[in-house]
Amino acid sequence: MSRLAQTAGLTDVQREILSTVRDFVDKEIIPVATQLEHRDEYPTQIVEGLTELGLFGLMIPEEYGGLGESLLTYALCVEEIARGWMSVSGIINTHFIVAYMLKQHGTQEQKDTFLPRMALGEVRGAFSMSEPALGSDVSAITSKGVREEGGEYVLNGQKMWLTNGGTSTLVAVLCRSDEGHPEGTAPHKSMTTFLVEKEAGFGEVRPGLTIPGKIDKMGYKGVDTTELIMDGLRIPANRVLGGTTGRGFYQMMDGVEVGRVNVAARGCGVAQRAFELGVSYAQQRHTFGKPIAQHQAIQFKLAEMATKVEAAHAMMVNAARKKDSGERNDLEAGMAKYLASEYCKEVVEDAFRIHGGYGFSKEYEIERLYREAPMLLIGEGTAEIQKMIIGRRLLEEYRFQG
């Protein structure tokens, strides 16, 4: 076990789960991750192994066949998985957010229908907010769900950046739904989350729903990132999340809040792996008659990297524990996501510099991490969005009493 990023106060069960996941990462993910990543190949065997470990049901309540674990346990598992290969943690994260939204906001029928199969990994989740023209401005979505006389909804629009778009079989899609909302209603109060069931794969996966294909990316490979096109997609009324329209924005933001803890955990995991690679290489590579680790310039880098790994981990753990306690954690989640993603980028770059010219070679793992880290600066809200959230919350907490 690494000296860095330890978590105090864990139960025996939590320690056992984390030990099992770390062992799986060391044996089943790290040896094959770079090879699979270079081929942009979906990690089928790895995902099957994680399914057997029960990771897809980690936070799903026991009554639905899950393990009923906390957000902290989940985040620490994600940290371990991202240490092996960040793309694998993305496959689990989107699934987990949909399961969380169902658990928190779904009707009893929706929970009974989906959660047991999601716990087993038989149903794989994805969620969709973004569109080609809006980025982080969720309130500007144009995809629309219109209710027909028979009670069904007809969905039209185009979605973007859908992680697990091809492999998922259940997608939570955020659309505008003006039904029951008077003219002039705030945009975020006229949105609805629809639960869209579909076949895995690409092309027309059900009437009115097309997943065109994978988007070719710089990094974050293996996991399929796609568009989603709805053209007259018919959805029954009982697939409105929670059974009531107009609640979609709040439901999605609740999911994204825990997703930000997840992205912070991914940043921690990737930074840990970068540090491991850097500190190991620095002791093997010799210049001027001694290992480069004995040069003060390199020791300074290692000291800075280790400090950033520790700080990011502590903030991520604090944000998870606050959510688990039932308290509002948007400030802590935003801070953790912002700091962990920025520090991850910096630690990876320092490890890359320590490798010198070899860091540029695809034979070395650090090359893959160097392409993966930037995604964390964008996913679940950019650094700039996090700073807006943090700033607004701070002004709420420290309102001037004049």
Short mmCIF file of C-alpha atoms in Angstrom, two decimals:
data_model
loop_
_atom_site.label_atom_id
_atom_site.label_comp_id
_atom_site.label_asym_id
_atom_site.label_seq_id
_atom_site.Cartn_x
_atom_site.Cartn_y
_atom_site.Cartn_z
CA MET A 1 0.00 0.00 0.00
CA SER A 2 1.26 3.46 -0.93
CA ARG A 3 2.46 5.81 1.82
CA LEU A 4 0.51 8.63 0.17
CA ALA A 5 -3.24 9.23 0.08
CA GLN A 6 -4.20 7.15 3.10
CA THR A 7 -7.71 7.56 4.54
CA ALA A 8 -8.23 7.48 8.30
CA GLY A 9 -11.31 6.07 9.99
CA LEU A 10 -12.29 3.39 7.47
CA THR A 11 -14.21 0.31 8.59
CA ASP A 12 -12.87 -3.21 8.13
CA VAL A 13 -15.38 -3.72 5.31
CA GLN A 14 -14.21 -0.58 3.51
CA ARG A 15 -10.56 -1.60 3.85
CA GLU A 16 -11.35 -5.07 2.51
CA ILE A 17 -13.23 -3.66 -0.50
CA LEU A 18 -10.39 -1.25 -1.32
CA SER A 19 -7.75 -3.96 -0.93
CA THR A 20 -9.69 -6.20 -3.35
CA VAL A 21 -10.07 -3.39 -5.90
CA ARG A 22 -6.40 -2.38 -5.67
CA ASP A 23 -5.33 -5.99 -6.17
CA PHE A 24 -7.61 -6.22 -9.23
CA VAL A 25 -6.17 -2.97 -10.63
CA ASP A 26 -2.56 -4.13 -10.17
CA LYS A 27 -3.18 -7.55 -11.73
CA GLU A 28 -5.91 -7.00 -14.31
CA ILE A 29 -5.84 -3.33 -15.39
CA ILE A 30 -2.33 -1.83 -15.25
CA PRO A 31 -0.65 -4.62 -17.31
CA VAL A 32 -3.08 -4.19 -20.26
CA ALA A 33 -4.33 -0.59 -20.00
CA THR A 34 -1.81 1.12 -22.29
CA GLN A 35 -2.12 -1.56 -24.97
CA LEU A 36 -5.94 -1.35 -24.96
CA GLU A 37 -5.83 2.45 -24.86
CA HIS A 38 -3.58 2.68 -27.91
CA ARG A 39 -6.06 0.48 -29.81
CA ASP A 40 -9.03 2.48 -28.45
CA GLU A 41 -10.52 -0.88 -27.46
CA TYR A 42 -13.41 -1.26 -25.03
CA PRO A 43 -12.08 -3.14 -21.94
CA THR A 44 -14.63 -5.96 -22.02
CA GLN A 45 -12.73 -8.38 -19.74
CA ILE A 46 -11.95 -5.67 -17.20
CA VAL A 47 -15.61 -4.60 -17.07
CA GLU A 48 -16.68 -8.24 -16.63
CA GLY A 49 -14.23 -8.56 -13.74
CA LEU A 50 -15.56 -5.43 -12.06
CA THR A 51 -19.11 -6.73 -12.54
CA GLU A 52 -18.16 -9.94 -10.71
CA LEU A 53 -16.69 -7.85 -7.87
CA GLY A 54 -20.06 -6.08 -7.52
CA LEU A 55 -18.68 -2.63 -8.41
CA PHE A 56 -21.71 -1.73 -10.56
CA GLY A 57 -23.92 -2.09 -7.48
CA LEU A 58 -21.56 -0.57 -4.95
CA MET A 59 -23.87 2.29 -3.87
CA ILE A 60 -27.18 0.67 -4.81
CA PRO A 61 -29.11 -0.22 -1.62
CA GLU A 62 -29.00 -3.83 -0.42
CA GLU A 63 -32.76 -4.18 -0.86
CA TYR A 64 -32.19 -3.89 -4.63
CA GLY A 65 -29.26 -6.32 -4.67
CA GLY A 66 -26.43 -3.79 -4.29
CA LEU A 67 -23.77 -3.44 -1.62
CA GLY A 68 -25.31 -0.30 -0.10
CA GLU A 69 -21.95 1.39 0.39
CA SER A 70 -21.24 5.08 0.96
CA LEU A 71 -20.10 7.72 -1.52
CA LEU A 72 -16.72 7.69 0.27
CA THR A 73 -16.26 3.96 -0.39
CA TYR A 74 -17.27 4.48 -4.00
CA ALA A 75 -14.91 7.46 -4.47
CA LEU A 76 -11.97 5.56 -2.97
CA CYS A 77 -12.68 2.64 -5.33
CA VAL A 78 -12.80 5.06 -8.28
CA GLU A 79 -9.47 6.52 -7.16
CA GLU A 80 -7.94 3.03 -7.30
CA ILE A 81 -9.47 2.22 -10.69
CA ALA A 82 -8.37 5.54 -12.22
CA ARG A 83 -4.88 4.82 -10.94
CA GLY A 84 -4.98 1.82 -13.27
CA TRP A 85 -6.81 3.38 -16.23
CA MET A 86 -9.05 6.44 -16.05
CA SER A 87 -11.33 5.28 -18.88
CA VAL A 88 -12.56 2.33 -16.79
CA SER A 89 -13.63 4.68 -13.99
CA GLY A 90 -15.66 6.61 -16.58
CA ILE A 91 -17.58 3.49 -17.55
CA ILE A 92 -18.60 2.99 -13.93
CA ASN A 93 -19.22 6.67 -13.13
CA THR A 94 -21.97 7.28 -15.69
CA HIS A 95 -23.70 4.07 -14.57
CA PHE A 96 -23.41 5.12 -10.95
CA ILE A 97 -24.87 8.62 -11.54
CA VAL A 98 -27.98 7.16 -13.20
CA ALA A 99 -28.39 4.62 -10.36
CA TYR A 100 -27.98 7.43 -7.82
CA MET A 101 -30.60 9.58 -9.57
CA LEU A 102 -33.00 6.63 -9.62
CA LYS A 103 -32.38 5.90 -5.94
CA GLN A 104 -32.89 9.55 -4.93
CA HIS A 105 -35.63 10.66 -7.33
CA GLY A 106 -37.20 7.65 -9.06
CA THR A 107 -40.72 6.34 -8.50
CA GLN A 108 -41.01 3.02 -6.68
CA GLU A 109 -41.82 1.29 -9.98
CA GLN A 110 -38.72 2.81 -11.60
CA LYS A 111 -36.50 1.71 -8.71
CA ASP A 112 -37.95 -1.81 -8.74
CA THR A 113 -37.56 -2.08 -12.51
CA PHE A 114 -34.00 -0.82 -12.94
CA LEU A 115 -31.95 -0.90 -9.73
CA PRO A 116 -31.74 -4.71 -9.27
CA ARG A 117 -30.56 -5.16 -12.88
CA MET A 118 -28.18 -2.20 -12.59
CA ALA A 119 -26.66 -3.74 -9.43
CA LEU A 120 -25.89 -6.89 -11.43
CA GLY A 121 -24.50 -4.90 -14.35
CA GLU A 122 -27.19 -6.29 -16.65
CA VAL A 123 -28.46 -2.75 -17.30
CA ARG A 124 -25.69 -0.20 -17.95
CA GLY A 125 -26.42 3.47 -17.38
CA ALA A 126 -25.48 6.70 -19.16
CA PHE A 127 -26.77 10.25 -18.77
CA SER A 128 -27.06 13.09 -21.24
CA MET A 129 -27.27 16.85 -20.71
CA SER A 130 -24.86 18.54 -23.11
CA GLU A 131 -25.67 19.52 -26.69
CA PRO A 132 -23.43 20.53 -29.62
CA ALA A 133 -23.96 24.29 -29.17
CA LEU A 134 -24.20 24.81 -25.41
CA GLY A 135 -21.33 23.21 -23.45
CA SER A 136 -21.72 24.06 -19.77
CA ASP A 137 -24.83 26.24 -20.28
CA VAL A 138 -27.32 23.51 -19.37
CA SER A 139 -30.24 25.95 -19.09
CA ALA A 140 -29.95 26.63 -22.85
CA ILE A 141 -30.79 23.09 -24.00
CA THR A 142 -33.10 22.86 -27.01
CA SER A 143 -33.94 19.13 -27.01
CA LYS A 144 -37.65 18.90 -26.32
CA GLY A 145 -40.15 16.41 -24.93
CA VAL A 146 -43.78 17.07 -25.92
CA ARG A 147 -46.68 15.21 -24.31
CA GLU A 148 -49.28 13.74 -26.65
CA GLU A 149 -52.96 13.11 -25.92
CA GLY A 150 -52.41 9.44 -25.11
CA GLY A 151 -49.90 10.35 -22.40
CA GLU A 152 -46.74 9.45 -24.30
CA TYR A 153 -43.93 11.95 -24.82
CA VAL A 154 -42.23 12.56 -28.16
CA LEU A 155 -38.58 13.57 -27.88
CA ASN A 156 -36.60 15.48 -30.51
CA GLY A 157 -33.09 16.91 -30.40
CA GLN A 158 -29.38 16.18 -30.52
CA LYS A 159 -27.16 15.43 -27.52
CA MET A 160 -23.35 15.46 -27.31
CA TRP A 161 -20.51 13.97 -25.24
CA LEU A 162 -22.45 10.94 -24.06
CA THR A 163 -20.07 8.66 -22.14
CA ASN A 164 -21.10 5.00 -22.52
CA GLY A 165 -23.39 6.05 -25.38
CA GLY A 166 -22.91 2.81 -27.29
CA THR A 167 -22.60 0.25 -24.48
CA SER A 168 -25.34 1.62 -22.22
CA THR A 169 -28.89 0.25 -22.24
CA LEU A 170 -30.50 2.97 -20.08
CA VAL A 171 -29.91 6.69 -20.69
CA ALA A 172 -31.18 9.51 -18.48
CA VAL A 173 -31.81 12.34 -20.98
CA LEU A 174 -32.50 15.95 -19.98
CA CYS A 175 -35.00 17.74 -22.24
CA ARG A 176 -37.08 20.88 -22.16
CA SER A 177 -40.75 20.15 -21.40
CA ASP A 178 -43.00 23.20 -21.26
CA GLU A 179 -46.09 21.18 -20.30
CA GLY A 180 -47.80 22.75 -17.29
CA HIS A 181 -45.32 25.62 -17.13
CA PRO A 182 -46.59 29.10 -18.06
CA GLU A 183 -44.83 31.37 -20.53
CA GLY A 184 -41.84 33.05 -18.91
CA THR A 185 -41.05 30.18 -16.50
CA ALA A 186 -37.32 30.08 -15.69
CA PRO A 187 -35.59 27.61 -18.07
CA HIS A 188 -34.32 25.36 -15.28
CA LYS A 189 -37.91 24.91 -14.01
CA SER A 190 -39.20 23.56 -17.32
CA MET A 191 -36.82 20.62 -17.78
CA THR A 192 -37.53 16.93 -17.37
CA THR A 193 -35.33 13.84 -17.13
CA PHE A 194 -36.56 10.98 -19.32
CA LEU A 195 -35.42 7.38 -18.77
CA VAL A 196 -34.69 6.03 -22.25
CA GLU A 197 -34.23 2.28 -22.66
CA LYS A 198 -32.31 1.13 -25.72
CA GLU A 199 -30.23 -1.64 -27.25
CA ALA A 200 -26.45 -1.51 -26.89
CA GLY A 201 -24.59 -0.67 -30.10
CA PHE A 202 -24.49 2.00 -32.80
CA GLY A 203 -26.87 3.16 -35.48
CA GLU A 204 -30.64 3.23 -34.91
CA VAL A 205 -30.82 1.47 -31.53
CA ARG A 206 -34.61 1.89 -31.23
CA PRO A 207 -37.19 3.68 -33.40
CA GLY A 208 -36.45 7.41 -33.28
CA LEU A 209 -33.10 7.04 -31.49
CA THR A 210 -29.70 6.95 -33.23
CA ILE A 211 -26.20 6.63 -31.74
CA PRO A 212 -24.07 7.61 -34.76
CA GLY A 213 -20.71 6.18 -33.60
CA LYS A 214 -17.72 6.89 -31.37
CA ILE A 215 -16.16 10.35 -31.25
CA ASP A 216 -12.40 10.09 -31.88
CA LYS A 217 -10.62 11.68 -28.91
CA MET A 218 -7.08 12.68 -27.92
CA GLY A 219 -7.31 10.64 -24.72
CA TYR A 220 -9.97 8.96 -22.55
CA LYS A 221 -10.01 6.16 -25.09
CA GLY A 222 -11.56 2.69 -24.72
CA VAL A 223 -14.77 4.13 -23.27
CA ASP A 224 -17.21 5.12 -26.02
CA THR A 225 -18.11 8.81 -26.19
CA THR A 226 -20.94 9.51 -28.62
CA GLU A 227 -23.70 11.77 -29.86
CA LEU A 228 -27.37 10.88 -29.34
CA ILE A 229 -30.00 11.91 -31.91
CA MET A 230 -33.70 11.82 -31.09
CA ASP A 231 -36.15 12.14 -33.99
CA GLY A 232 -39.72 11.37 -32.94
CA LEU A 233 -38.56 9.15 -30.06
CA ARG A 234 -41.64 7.97 -28.16
CA ILE A 235 -41.35 7.57 -24.37
CA PRO A 236 -44.19 6.39 -22.08
CA ALA A 237 -45.26 8.69 -19.23
CA ASN A 238 -44.00 6.21 -16.61
CA ARG A 239 -40.43 6.86 -17.82
CA VAL A 240 -40.40 10.47 -16.61
CA LEU A 241 -37.91 10.30 -13.72
CA GLY A 242 -39.87 10.71 -10.49
CA GLY A 243 -43.18 10.79 -12.39
CA THR A 244 -43.35 14.61 -12.46
CA THR A 245 -42.15 16.97 -15.19
CA GLY A 246 -40.16 20.14 -14.47
CA ARG A 247 -37.81 18.51 -11.94
CA GLY A 248 -35.13 17.41 -14.39
CA PHE A 249 -32.61 20.18 -13.81
CA TYR A 250 -32.54 19.60 -10.03
CA GLN A 251 -32.30 15.83 -10.50
CA MET A 252 -29.39 16.15 -12.92
CA MET A 253 -27.55 18.67 -10.72
CA ASP A 254 -27.87 16.30 -7.76
CA GLY A 255 -26.31 13.57 -9.90
CA VAL A 256 -23.55 15.84 -11.16
CA GLU A 257 -22.74 16.89 -7.58
CA VAL A 258 -21.76 13.34 -6.68
CA GLY A 259 -20.20 13.02 -10.14
CA ARG A 260 -17.85 15.88 -9.25
CA VAL A 261 -16.62 13.92 -6.24
CA ASN A 262 -16.05 11.07 -8.69
CA VAL A 263 -14.02 13.28 -11.06
CA ALA A 264 -11.97 14.51 -8.10
CA ALA A 265 -11.31 10.86 -7.21
CA ARG A 266 -10.23 10.17 -10.79
CA GLY A 267 -7.81 13.10 -10.63
CA CYS A 268 -6.39 11.72 -7.40
CA GLY A 269 -5.93 8.26 -8.92
CA VAL A 270 -4.22 9.49 -12.09
CA ALA A 271 -1.96 11.80 -10.04
CA GLN A 272 -1.00 8.91 -7.76
CA ARG A 273 -0.05 6.77 -10.72
CA ALA A 274 1.97 9.62 -12.26
CA PHE A 275 3.83 10.05 -8.98
CA GLU A 276 4.52 6.31 -8.77
CA LEU A 277 5.92 6.33 -12.31
CA GLY A 278 7.99 9.47 -11.69
CA VAL A 279 9.52 8.39 -8.37
CA SER A 280 10.33 4.94 -9.77
CA TYR A 281 11.93 6.23 -12.98
CA ALA A 282 13.93 8.86 -11.05
CA GLN A 283 15.65 6.08 -9.08
CA GLN A 284 16.47 4.02 -12.17
CA ARG A 285 17.65 6.72 -14.60
CA HIS A 286 21.29 7.84 -14.13
CA THR A 287 22.87 11.14 -15.23
CA PHE A 288 26.24 12.59 -14.25
CA GLY A 289 27.13 9.37 -12.44
CA LYS A 290 24.13 9.04 -10.12
CA PRO A 291 20.36 8.39 -10.16
CA ILE A 292 18.47 11.54 -11.13
CA ALA A 293 16.51 11.17 -7.85
CA GLN A 294 19.68 12.33 -6.09
CA HIS A 295 19.65 15.63 -7.97
CA GLN A 296 18.01 18.35 -5.91
CA ALA A 297 15.99 19.61 -8.90
CA ILE A 298 14.26 16.23 -9.19
CA GLN A 299 13.76 15.90 -5.43
CA PHE A 300 11.98 19.25 -5.45
CA LYS A 301 9.64 18.00 -8.18
CA LEU A 302 8.91 14.80 -6.26
CA ALA A 303 8.21 16.80 -3.09
CA GLU A 304 5.76 19.07 -4.90
CA MET A 305 4.06 16.13 -6.63
CA ALA A 306 3.59 14.18 -3.40
CA THR A 307 2.20 17.22 -1.58
CA LYS A 308 -0.35 17.79 -4.36
CA VAL A 309 -1.39 14.10 -4.27
CA GLU A 310 -1.98 14.35 -0.51
CA ALA A 311 -3.88 17.65 -0.67
CA ALA A 312 -6.19 16.55 -3.49
CA HIS A 313 -6.97 13.26 -1.75
CA ALA A 314 -7.83 15.02 1.53
CA MET A 315 -10.25 17.42 -0.22
CA MET A 316 -11.91 14.60 -2.16
CA VAL A 317 -12.43 12.55 1.03
CA ASN A 318 -13.87 15.60 2.82
CA ALA A 319 -16.38 16.26 0.00
CA ALA A 320 -17.51 12.61 -0.04
CA ARG A 321 -17.91 12.45 3.72
CA LYS A 322 -19.96 15.66 3.75
CA LYS A 323 -22.38 14.24 1.16
CA ASP A 324 -22.61 10.97 3.11
CA SER A 325 -23.55 12.93 6.24
CA GLY A 326 -26.59 14.33 4.42
CA GLU A 327 -25.22 17.87 4.27
CA ARG A 328 -25.06 20.10 1.20
CA ASN A 329 -21.64 19.57 -0.41
CA ASP A 330 -21.67 21.59 -3.63
CA LEU A 331 -18.95 23.93 -2.30
CA GLU A 332 -16.71 21.06 -1.16
CA ALA A 333 -17.37 19.00 -4.31
CA GLY A 334 -16.57 22.00 -6.52
CA MET A 335 -13.36 22.73 -4.63
CA ALA A 336 -12.30 19.08 -4.68
CA LYS A 337 -13.02 18.68 -8.39
CA TYR A 338 -11.23 21.93 -9.25
CA LEU A 339 -8.14 21.26 -7.13
CA ALA A 340 -7.80 17.55 -7.96
CA SER A 341 -8.07 18.08 -11.72
CA GLU A 342 -5.60 21.01 -11.73
CA TYR A 343 -3.13 19.18 -9.48
CA CYS A 344 -3.50 16.02 -11.55
CA LYS A 345 -2.47 17.91 -14.69
CA GLU A 346 0.54 19.40 -12.87
CA VAL A 347 1.69 16.11 -11.28
CA VAL A 348 1.37 14.28 -14.61
CA GLU A 349 3.40 17.01 -16.36
CA ASP A 350 6.13 16.83 -13.72
CA ALA A 351 6.29 13.03 -14.08
CA PHE A 352 6.46 13.55 -17.84
CA ARG A 353 9.39 15.98 -17.39
CA ILE A 354 11.19 13.51 -15.09
CA HIS A 355 11.00 10.91 -17.87
CA GLY A 356 12.71 13.32 -20.25
CA GLY A 357 12.60 12.25 -23.90
CA TYR A 358 11.21 8.84 -22.95
CA GLY A 359 8.04 10.50 -21.70
CA PHE A 360 7.25 11.26 -25.33
CA SER A 361 7.48 7.59 -26.29
CA LYS A 362 4.32 5.47 -26.49
CA GLU A 363 6.28 2.65 -24.83
CA TYR A 364 6.08 4.51 -21.52
CA GLU A 365 2.85 4.69 -19.51
CA ILE A 366 3.30 8.38 -18.70
CA GLU A 367 2.55 9.23 -22.36
CA ARG A 368 -0.98 7.86 -21.91
CA LEU A 369 -1.51 9.75 -18.65
CA TYR A 370 -0.34 12.96 -20.30
CA ARG A 371 -3.19 12.68 -22.82
CA GLU A 372 -5.78 11.58 -20.24
CA ALA A 373 -5.33 14.29 -17.59
CA PRO A 374 -6.78 17.20 -19.65
CA MET A 375 -10.23 15.54 -19.79
CA LEU A 376 -10.56 16.02 -16.04
CA LEU A 377 -10.26 19.80 -16.50
CA ILE A 378 -13.50 19.69 -18.54
CA GLY A 379 -15.61 16.72 -17.36
CA GLU A 380 -18.56 17.39 -14.99
CA GLY A 381 -18.11 21.14 -15.47
CA THR A 382 -14.97 23.05 -16.44
CA ALA A 383 -12.58 24.58 -13.93
CA GLU A 384 -14.20 27.94 -14.67
CA ILE A 385 -17.66 26.57 -13.85
CA GLN A 386 -16.33 25.15 -10.56
CA LYS A 387 -14.88 28.56 -9.65
CA MET A 388 -18.25 30.21 -10.38
CA ILE A 389 -19.99 27.71 -8.07
CA ILE A 390 -17.36 28.14 -5.37
CA GLY A 391 -17.48 31.94 -5.60
CA ARG A 392 -21.28 32.10 -5.35
CA ARG A 393 -21.37 29.73 -2.39
CA LEU A 394 -18.65 31.67 -0.59
CA LEU A 395 -20.65 34.88 -1.00
CA GLU A 396 -23.67 33.08 0.48
CA GLU A 397 -21.64 31.90 3.46
CA TYR A 398 -19.81 35.19 4.00
CA ARG A 399 -22.57 37.67 3.18
CA PHE A 400 -21.57 41.19 4.22
CA GLN A 401 -23.69 42.40 7.12
CA GLY A 402 -23.64 46.17 6.57
#
